[in-house]
PDB file of C-alpha atoms in Angstrom:
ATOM      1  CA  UNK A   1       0.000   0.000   0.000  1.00 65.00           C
ATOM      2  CA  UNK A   2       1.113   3.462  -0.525  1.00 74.00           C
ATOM      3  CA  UNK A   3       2.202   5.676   2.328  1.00 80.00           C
ATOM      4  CA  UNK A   4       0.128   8.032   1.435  1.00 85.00           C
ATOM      5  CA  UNK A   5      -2.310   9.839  -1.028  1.00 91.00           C
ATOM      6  CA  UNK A   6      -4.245  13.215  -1.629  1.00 93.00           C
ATOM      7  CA  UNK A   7      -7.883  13.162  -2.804  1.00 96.00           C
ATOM      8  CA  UNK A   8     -10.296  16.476  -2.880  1.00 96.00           C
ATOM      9  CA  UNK A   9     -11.252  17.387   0.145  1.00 92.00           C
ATOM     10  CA  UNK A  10     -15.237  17.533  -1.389  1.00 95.00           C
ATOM     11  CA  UNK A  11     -17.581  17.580  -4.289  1.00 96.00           C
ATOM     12  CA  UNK A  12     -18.031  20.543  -6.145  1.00 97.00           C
ATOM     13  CA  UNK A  13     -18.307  22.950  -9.062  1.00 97.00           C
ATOM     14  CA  UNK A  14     -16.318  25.324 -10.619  1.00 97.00           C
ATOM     15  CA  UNK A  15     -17.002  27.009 -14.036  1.00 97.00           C
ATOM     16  CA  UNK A  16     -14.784  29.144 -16.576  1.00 95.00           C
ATOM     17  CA  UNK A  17     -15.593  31.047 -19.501  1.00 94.00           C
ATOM     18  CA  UNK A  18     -12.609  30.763 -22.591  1.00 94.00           C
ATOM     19  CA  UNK A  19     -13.384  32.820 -25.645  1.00 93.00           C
ATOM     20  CA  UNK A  20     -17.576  32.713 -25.211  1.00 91.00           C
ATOM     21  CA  UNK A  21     -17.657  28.526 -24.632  1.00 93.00           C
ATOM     22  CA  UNK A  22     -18.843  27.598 -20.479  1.00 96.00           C
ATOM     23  CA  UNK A  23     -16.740  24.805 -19.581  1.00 98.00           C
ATOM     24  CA  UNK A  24     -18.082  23.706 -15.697  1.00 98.00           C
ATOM     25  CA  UNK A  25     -16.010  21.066 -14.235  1.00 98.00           C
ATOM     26  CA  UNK A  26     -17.892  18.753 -11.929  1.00 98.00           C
ATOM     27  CA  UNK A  27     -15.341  17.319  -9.665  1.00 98.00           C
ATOM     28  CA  UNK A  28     -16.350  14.280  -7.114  1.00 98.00           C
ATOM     29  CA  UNK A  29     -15.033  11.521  -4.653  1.00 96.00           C
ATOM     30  CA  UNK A  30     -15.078   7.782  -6.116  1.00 96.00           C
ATOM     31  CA  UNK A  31     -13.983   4.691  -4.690  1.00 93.00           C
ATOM     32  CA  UNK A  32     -14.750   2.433  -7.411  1.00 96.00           C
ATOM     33  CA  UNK A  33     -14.528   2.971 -11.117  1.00 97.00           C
ATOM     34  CA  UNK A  34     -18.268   2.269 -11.215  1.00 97.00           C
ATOM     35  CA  UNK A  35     -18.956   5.307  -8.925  1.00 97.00           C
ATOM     36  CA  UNK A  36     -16.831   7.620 -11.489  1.00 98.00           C
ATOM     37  CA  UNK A  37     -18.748   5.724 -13.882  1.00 97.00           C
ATOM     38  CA  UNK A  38     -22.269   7.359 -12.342  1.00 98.00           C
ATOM     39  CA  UNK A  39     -21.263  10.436 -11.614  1.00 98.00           C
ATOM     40  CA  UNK A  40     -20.368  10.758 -15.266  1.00 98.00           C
ATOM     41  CA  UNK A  41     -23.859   9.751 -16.101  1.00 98.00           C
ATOM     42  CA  UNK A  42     -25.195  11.924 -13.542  1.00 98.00           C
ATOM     43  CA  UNK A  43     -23.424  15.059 -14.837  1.00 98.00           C
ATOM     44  CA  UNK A  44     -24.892  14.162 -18.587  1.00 97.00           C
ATOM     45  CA  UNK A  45     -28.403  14.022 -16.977  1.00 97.00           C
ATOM     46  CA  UNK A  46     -27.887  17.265 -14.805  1.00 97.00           C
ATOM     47  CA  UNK A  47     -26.907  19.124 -18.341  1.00 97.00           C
ATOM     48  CA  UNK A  48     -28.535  17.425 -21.136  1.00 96.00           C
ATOM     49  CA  UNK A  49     -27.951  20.097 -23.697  1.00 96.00           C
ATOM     50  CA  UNK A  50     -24.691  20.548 -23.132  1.00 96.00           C
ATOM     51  CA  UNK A  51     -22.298  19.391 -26.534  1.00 94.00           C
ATOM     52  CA  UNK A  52     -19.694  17.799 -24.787  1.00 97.00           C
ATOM     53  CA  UNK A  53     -19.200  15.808 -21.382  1.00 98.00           C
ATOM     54  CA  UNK A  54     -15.485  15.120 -21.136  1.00 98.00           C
ATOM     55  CA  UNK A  55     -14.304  13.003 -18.007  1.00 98.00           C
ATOM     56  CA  UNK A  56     -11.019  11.765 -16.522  1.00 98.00           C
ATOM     57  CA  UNK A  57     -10.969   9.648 -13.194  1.00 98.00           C
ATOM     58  CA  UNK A  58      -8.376   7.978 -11.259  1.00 98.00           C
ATOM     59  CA  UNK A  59      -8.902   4.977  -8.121  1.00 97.00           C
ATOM     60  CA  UNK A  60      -6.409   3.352  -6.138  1.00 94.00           C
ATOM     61  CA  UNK A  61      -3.872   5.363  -3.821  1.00 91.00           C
ATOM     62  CA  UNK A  62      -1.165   4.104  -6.520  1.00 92.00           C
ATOM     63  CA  UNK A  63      -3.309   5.524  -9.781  1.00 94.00           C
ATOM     64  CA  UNK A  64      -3.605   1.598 -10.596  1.00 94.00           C
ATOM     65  CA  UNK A  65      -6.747   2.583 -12.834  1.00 97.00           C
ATOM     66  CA  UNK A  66      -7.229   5.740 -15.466  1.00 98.00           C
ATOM     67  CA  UNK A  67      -9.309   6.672 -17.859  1.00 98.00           C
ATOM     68  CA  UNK A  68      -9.966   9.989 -20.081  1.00 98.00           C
ATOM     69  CA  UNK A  69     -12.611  10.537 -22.866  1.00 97.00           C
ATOM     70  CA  UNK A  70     -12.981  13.510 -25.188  1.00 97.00           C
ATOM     71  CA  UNK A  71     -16.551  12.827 -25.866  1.00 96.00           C
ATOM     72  CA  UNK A  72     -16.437  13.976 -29.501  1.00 94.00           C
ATOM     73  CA  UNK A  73     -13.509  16.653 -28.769  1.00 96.00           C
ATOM     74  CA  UNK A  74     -10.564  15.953 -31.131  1.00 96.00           C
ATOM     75  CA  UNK A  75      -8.590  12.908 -29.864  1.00 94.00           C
ATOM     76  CA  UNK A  76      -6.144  14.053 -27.273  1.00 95.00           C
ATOM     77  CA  UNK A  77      -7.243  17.870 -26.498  1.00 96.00           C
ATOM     78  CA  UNK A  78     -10.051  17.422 -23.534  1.00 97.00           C
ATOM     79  CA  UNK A  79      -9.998  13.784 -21.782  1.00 97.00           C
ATOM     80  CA  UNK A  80      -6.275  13.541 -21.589  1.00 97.00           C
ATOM     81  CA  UNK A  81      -5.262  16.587 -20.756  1.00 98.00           C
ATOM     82  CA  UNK A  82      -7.770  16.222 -17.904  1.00 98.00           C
ATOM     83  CA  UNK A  83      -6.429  13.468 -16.747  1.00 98.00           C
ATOM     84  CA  UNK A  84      -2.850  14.701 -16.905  1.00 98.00           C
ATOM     85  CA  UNK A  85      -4.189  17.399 -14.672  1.00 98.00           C
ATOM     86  CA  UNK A  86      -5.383  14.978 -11.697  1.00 98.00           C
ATOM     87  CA  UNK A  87      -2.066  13.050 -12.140  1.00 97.00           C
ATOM     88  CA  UNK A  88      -0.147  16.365 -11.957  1.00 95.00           C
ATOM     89  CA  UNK A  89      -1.740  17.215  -8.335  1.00 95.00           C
ATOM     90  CA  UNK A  90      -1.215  13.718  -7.049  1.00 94.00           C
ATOM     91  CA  UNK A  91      -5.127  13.214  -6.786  1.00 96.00           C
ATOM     92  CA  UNK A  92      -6.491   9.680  -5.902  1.00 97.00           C
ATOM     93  CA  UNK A  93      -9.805   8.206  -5.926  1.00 97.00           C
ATOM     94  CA  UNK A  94     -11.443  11.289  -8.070  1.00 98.00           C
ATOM     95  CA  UNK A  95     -13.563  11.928 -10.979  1.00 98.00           C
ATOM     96  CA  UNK A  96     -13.737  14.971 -12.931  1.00 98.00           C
ATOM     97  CA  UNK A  97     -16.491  15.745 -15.720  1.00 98.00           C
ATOM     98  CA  UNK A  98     -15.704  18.925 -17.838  1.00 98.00           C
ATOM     99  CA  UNK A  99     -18.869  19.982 -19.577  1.00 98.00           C
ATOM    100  CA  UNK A 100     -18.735  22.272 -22.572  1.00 97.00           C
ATOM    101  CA  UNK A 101     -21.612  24.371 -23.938  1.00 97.00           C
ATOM    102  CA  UNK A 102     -20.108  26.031 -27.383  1.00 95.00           C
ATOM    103  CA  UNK A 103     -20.091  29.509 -28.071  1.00 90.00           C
ATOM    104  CA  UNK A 104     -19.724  29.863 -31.419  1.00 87.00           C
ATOM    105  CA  UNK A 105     -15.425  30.552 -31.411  1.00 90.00           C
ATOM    106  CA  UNK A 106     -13.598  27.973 -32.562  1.00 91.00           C
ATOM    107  CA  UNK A 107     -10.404  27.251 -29.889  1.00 93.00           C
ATOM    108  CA  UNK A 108      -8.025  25.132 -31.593  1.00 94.00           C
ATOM    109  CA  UNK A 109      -6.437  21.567 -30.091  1.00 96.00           C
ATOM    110  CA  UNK A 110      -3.878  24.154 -28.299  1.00 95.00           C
ATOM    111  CA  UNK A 111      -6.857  26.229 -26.944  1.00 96.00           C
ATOM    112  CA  UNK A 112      -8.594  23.294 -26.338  1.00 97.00           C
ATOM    113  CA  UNK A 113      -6.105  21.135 -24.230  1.00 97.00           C
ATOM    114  CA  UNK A 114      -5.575  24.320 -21.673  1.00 97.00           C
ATOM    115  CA  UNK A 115      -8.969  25.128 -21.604  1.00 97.00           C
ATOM    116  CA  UNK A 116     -10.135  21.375 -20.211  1.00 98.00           C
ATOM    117  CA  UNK A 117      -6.718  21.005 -18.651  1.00 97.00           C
ATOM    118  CA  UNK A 118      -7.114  24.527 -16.945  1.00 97.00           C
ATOM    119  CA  UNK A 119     -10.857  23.915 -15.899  1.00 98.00           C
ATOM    120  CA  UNK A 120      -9.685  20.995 -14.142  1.00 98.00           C
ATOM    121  CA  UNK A 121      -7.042  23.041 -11.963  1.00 97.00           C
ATOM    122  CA  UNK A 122      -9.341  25.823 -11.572  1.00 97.00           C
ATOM    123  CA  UNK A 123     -11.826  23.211 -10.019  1.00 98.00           C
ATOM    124  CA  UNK A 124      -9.101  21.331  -7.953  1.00 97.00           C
ATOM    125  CA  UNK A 125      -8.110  24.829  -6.423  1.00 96.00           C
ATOM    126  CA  UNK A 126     -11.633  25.596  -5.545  1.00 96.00           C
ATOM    127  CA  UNK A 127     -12.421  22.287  -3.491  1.00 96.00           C
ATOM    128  CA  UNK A 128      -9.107  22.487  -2.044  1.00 96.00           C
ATOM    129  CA  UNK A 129      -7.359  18.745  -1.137  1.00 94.00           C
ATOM    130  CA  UNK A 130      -6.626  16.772   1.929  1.00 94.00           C
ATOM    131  CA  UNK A 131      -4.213  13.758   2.405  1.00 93.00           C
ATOM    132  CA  UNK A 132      -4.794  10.750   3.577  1.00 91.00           C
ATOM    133  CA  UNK A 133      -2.459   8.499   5.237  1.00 86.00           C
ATOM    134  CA  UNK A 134      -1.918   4.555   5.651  1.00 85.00           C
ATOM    135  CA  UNK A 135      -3.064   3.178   9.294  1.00 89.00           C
ATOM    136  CA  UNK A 136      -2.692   0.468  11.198  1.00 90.00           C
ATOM    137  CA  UNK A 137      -6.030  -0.254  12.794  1.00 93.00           C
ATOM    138  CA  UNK A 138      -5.701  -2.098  16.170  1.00 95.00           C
ATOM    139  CA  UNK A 139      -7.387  -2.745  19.441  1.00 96.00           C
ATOM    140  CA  UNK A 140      -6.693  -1.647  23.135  1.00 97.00           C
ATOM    141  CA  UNK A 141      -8.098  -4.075  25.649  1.00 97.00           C
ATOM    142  CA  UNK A 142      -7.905  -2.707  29.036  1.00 96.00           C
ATOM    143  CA  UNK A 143      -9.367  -2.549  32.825  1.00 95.00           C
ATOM    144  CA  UNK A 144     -12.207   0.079  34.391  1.00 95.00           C
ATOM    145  CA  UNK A 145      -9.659   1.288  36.613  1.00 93.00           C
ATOM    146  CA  UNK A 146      -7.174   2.805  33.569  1.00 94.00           C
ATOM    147  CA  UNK A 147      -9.526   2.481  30.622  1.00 94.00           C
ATOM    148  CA  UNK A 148     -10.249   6.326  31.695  1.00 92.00           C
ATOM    149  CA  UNK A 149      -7.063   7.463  31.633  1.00 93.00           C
ATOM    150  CA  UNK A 150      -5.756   5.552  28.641  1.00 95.00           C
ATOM    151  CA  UNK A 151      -8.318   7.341  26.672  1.00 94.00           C
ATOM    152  CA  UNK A 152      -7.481  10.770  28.101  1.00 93.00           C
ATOM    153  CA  UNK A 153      -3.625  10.185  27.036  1.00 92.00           C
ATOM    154  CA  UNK A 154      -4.179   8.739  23.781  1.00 93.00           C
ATOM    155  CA  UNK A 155      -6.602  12.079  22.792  1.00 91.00           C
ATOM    156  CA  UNK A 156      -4.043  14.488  24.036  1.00 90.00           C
ATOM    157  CA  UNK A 157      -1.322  13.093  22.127  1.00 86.00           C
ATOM    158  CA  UNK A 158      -3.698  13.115  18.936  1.00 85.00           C
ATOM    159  CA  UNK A 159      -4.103   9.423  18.431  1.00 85.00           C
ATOM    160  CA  UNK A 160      -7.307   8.410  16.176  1.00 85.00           C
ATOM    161  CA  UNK A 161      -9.665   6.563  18.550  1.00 91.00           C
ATOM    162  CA  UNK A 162     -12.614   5.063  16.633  1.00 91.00           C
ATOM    163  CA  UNK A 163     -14.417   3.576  19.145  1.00 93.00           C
ATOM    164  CA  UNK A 164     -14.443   2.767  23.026  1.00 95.00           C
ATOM    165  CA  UNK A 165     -16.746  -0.368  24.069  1.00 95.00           C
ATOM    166  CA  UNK A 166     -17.325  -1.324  28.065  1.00 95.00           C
ATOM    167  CA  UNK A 167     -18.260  -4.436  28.678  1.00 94.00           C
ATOM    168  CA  UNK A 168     -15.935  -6.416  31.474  1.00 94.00           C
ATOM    169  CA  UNK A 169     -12.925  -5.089  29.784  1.00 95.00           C
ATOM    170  CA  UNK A 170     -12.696  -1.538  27.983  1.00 96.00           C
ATOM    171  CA  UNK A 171     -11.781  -2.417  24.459  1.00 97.00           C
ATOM    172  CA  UNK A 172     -10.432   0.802  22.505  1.00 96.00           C
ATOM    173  CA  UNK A 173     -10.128   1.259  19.094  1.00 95.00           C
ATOM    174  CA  UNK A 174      -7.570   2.888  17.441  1.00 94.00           C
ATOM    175  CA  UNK A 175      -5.635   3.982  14.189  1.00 92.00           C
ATOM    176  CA  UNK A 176      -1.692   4.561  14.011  1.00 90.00           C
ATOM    177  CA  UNK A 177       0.634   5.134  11.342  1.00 87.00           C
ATOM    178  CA  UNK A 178       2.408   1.802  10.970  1.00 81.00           C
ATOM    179  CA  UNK A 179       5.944   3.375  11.903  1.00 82.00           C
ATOM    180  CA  UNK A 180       4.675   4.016  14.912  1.00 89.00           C
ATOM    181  CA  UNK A 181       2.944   0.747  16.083  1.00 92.00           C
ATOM    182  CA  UNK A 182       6.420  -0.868  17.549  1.00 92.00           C
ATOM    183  CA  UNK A 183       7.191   2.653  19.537  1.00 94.00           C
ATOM    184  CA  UNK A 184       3.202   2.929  20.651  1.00 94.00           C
ATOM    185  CA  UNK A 185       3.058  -0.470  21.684  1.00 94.00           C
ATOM    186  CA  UNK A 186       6.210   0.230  24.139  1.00 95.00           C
ATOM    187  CA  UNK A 187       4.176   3.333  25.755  1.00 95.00           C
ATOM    188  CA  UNK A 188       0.976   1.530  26.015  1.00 95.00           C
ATOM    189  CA  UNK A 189       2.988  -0.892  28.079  1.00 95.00           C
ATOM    190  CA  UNK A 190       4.350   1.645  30.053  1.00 94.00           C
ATOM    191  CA  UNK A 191       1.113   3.727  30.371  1.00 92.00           C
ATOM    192  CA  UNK A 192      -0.457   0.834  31.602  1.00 94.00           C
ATOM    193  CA  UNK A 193       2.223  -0.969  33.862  1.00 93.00           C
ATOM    194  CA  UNK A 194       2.149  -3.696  31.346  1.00 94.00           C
ATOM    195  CA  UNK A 195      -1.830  -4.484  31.989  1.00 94.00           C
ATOM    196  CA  UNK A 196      -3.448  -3.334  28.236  1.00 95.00           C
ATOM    197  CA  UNK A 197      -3.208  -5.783  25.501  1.00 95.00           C
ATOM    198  CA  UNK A 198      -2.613  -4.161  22.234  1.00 96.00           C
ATOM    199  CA  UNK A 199      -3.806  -6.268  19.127  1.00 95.00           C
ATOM    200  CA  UNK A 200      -3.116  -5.416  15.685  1.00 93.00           C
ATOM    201  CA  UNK A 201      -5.818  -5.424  12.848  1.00 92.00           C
ATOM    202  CA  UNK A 202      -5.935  -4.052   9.259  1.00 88.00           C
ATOM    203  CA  UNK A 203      -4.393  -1.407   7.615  1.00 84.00           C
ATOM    204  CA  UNK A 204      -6.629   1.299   6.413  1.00 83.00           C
ATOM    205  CA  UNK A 205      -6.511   4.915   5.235  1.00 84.00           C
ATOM    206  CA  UNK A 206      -7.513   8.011   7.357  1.00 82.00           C
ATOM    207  CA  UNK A 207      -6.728  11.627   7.095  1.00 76.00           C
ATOM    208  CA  UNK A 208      -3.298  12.740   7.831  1.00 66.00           C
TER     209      UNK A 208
END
C-alpha cells in the first residue's frame, strides 16, 4: 500500500468562460470505477444540452486505474489533458467531468487542451485537497480502573480513537501510522504498567 495519497477534500463545481464557450467542471469523490462511472452519467443528466461531457478519473492510492474521454472533442485535447491534470496534483480516488456548452469561437487543439486542462485546476483549487495516510487499525483491551485514563492520554497526544466499548474489559479502538505501532506499543505498556493488551488489525486509510 502506498504511504500516502491526496484526494479532494469535497464535491463541487467550478465554471470558466474561454473565448464565449462555459466549460463547468464537476469534480467528485469515487472509490470504485463504477462510482466515477455514475457520476459521469449523472453530470450528462444534470446538463442534457450541453455538446460535450469530457471526463477523466483515477482509483487506487497508486493511480492503478485511469481513464480519459474527449466525448467527440478531437482525440487528445479534452480527456487527456484532464487526466494529466489529476495526475499532476497527485489526486487519488477522483472523478472529474468537464462539460462544454459552445459559443460559437472555434479554440483550436492548443486552446482546447488548456482550456479542459485549466478547468480541471481551476476546479481542484476551488475544493481544495486533503491527504490521507496509511493506518494500522488495532485494538486496546484494558481494565475500568485505567480504561479512563488511557483514553485521556491517547486524545491528548492526537491518536485516532474510533471507538471505546465497556463491557468487562474496555476495548479501545484505534488507528496509528504503521511506523509508529512498535514505539506505541512500548508506551501503552508503560502507560499501563504492562496491563493493556494491544492487538493489531488491518491497515486502512484516514486523514493525515
Amino acid at each position: 500500500m502506498q504511504e500516502q495519497y491526496r484526494t479532494i477534500a469535497r464535491a463541487g463545481e467550478h465554471e470558466t468562460e474561454v473565448n464565449r464557450s462555459r466549460f463547468i467542471c464537476s469534480l467528485a469523490p469515487a472509490a470504485t470505477e463504477r462510482e466515477a462511472q455514475e457520476f459521469v452519467a449523472a453530470v450528462r443528466a444534470r446538463y442534457p444540452t450541453a455538446g460535450h461531457h469530457c471526463f477523466a478519473y483515477v482509483i487506487g492510492a497508486d493511480a492503478s486505474v485511469q481513464r480519459a474521454s474527449d466525448d467527440g472533442e478531437p482525440g487528445g485535447t479534452a480527456g487527456v489533458p484532464m487526466l494529466q491534470m489529476l495526475l499532476r496534483r497527485e489526486t487519488r480516488f477522483v472523478v472529474a467531468v468537464v462539460t462544454r456548452y459552445f459559443g460559437g469561437v472555434k479554440l483550436g487543439a492548443g486552446g482546447l487542451i488548456r482550456a479542459y486542462g485549466g478547468a480541471v485546476g481551476e476546479a481542484l483549487d476551488a475544493v481544495g485537497t486533503r491527504t490521507r495516510q496509511r493506518l494500522r487499525l488495532a485494538t486496546v483491551t484494558v481494565d475500568h480502573q485505567r480504561a479512563g485514563k488511557l483514553e485521556n492520554d491517547l486524545r491528548s497526544t492526537g491518536r485516532t480513537v474510533r471507538e471505546v466499548r465497556y463491557a468487562a474489559v474496555v476495548t479501545i479502538e484505534i488507528a496509528l501510522p504503521d511506523a509508529e505501532v512498535a514505539a506505541f506499543g512500548a508506551w501503552l505498556a508503560d502507560t499501563t504498567a504492562g496491563t493493556a493488551v494491544l492487538e493489531l488489525g488491518a491497515e486502512a486509510y484516514g486523514d493525515a
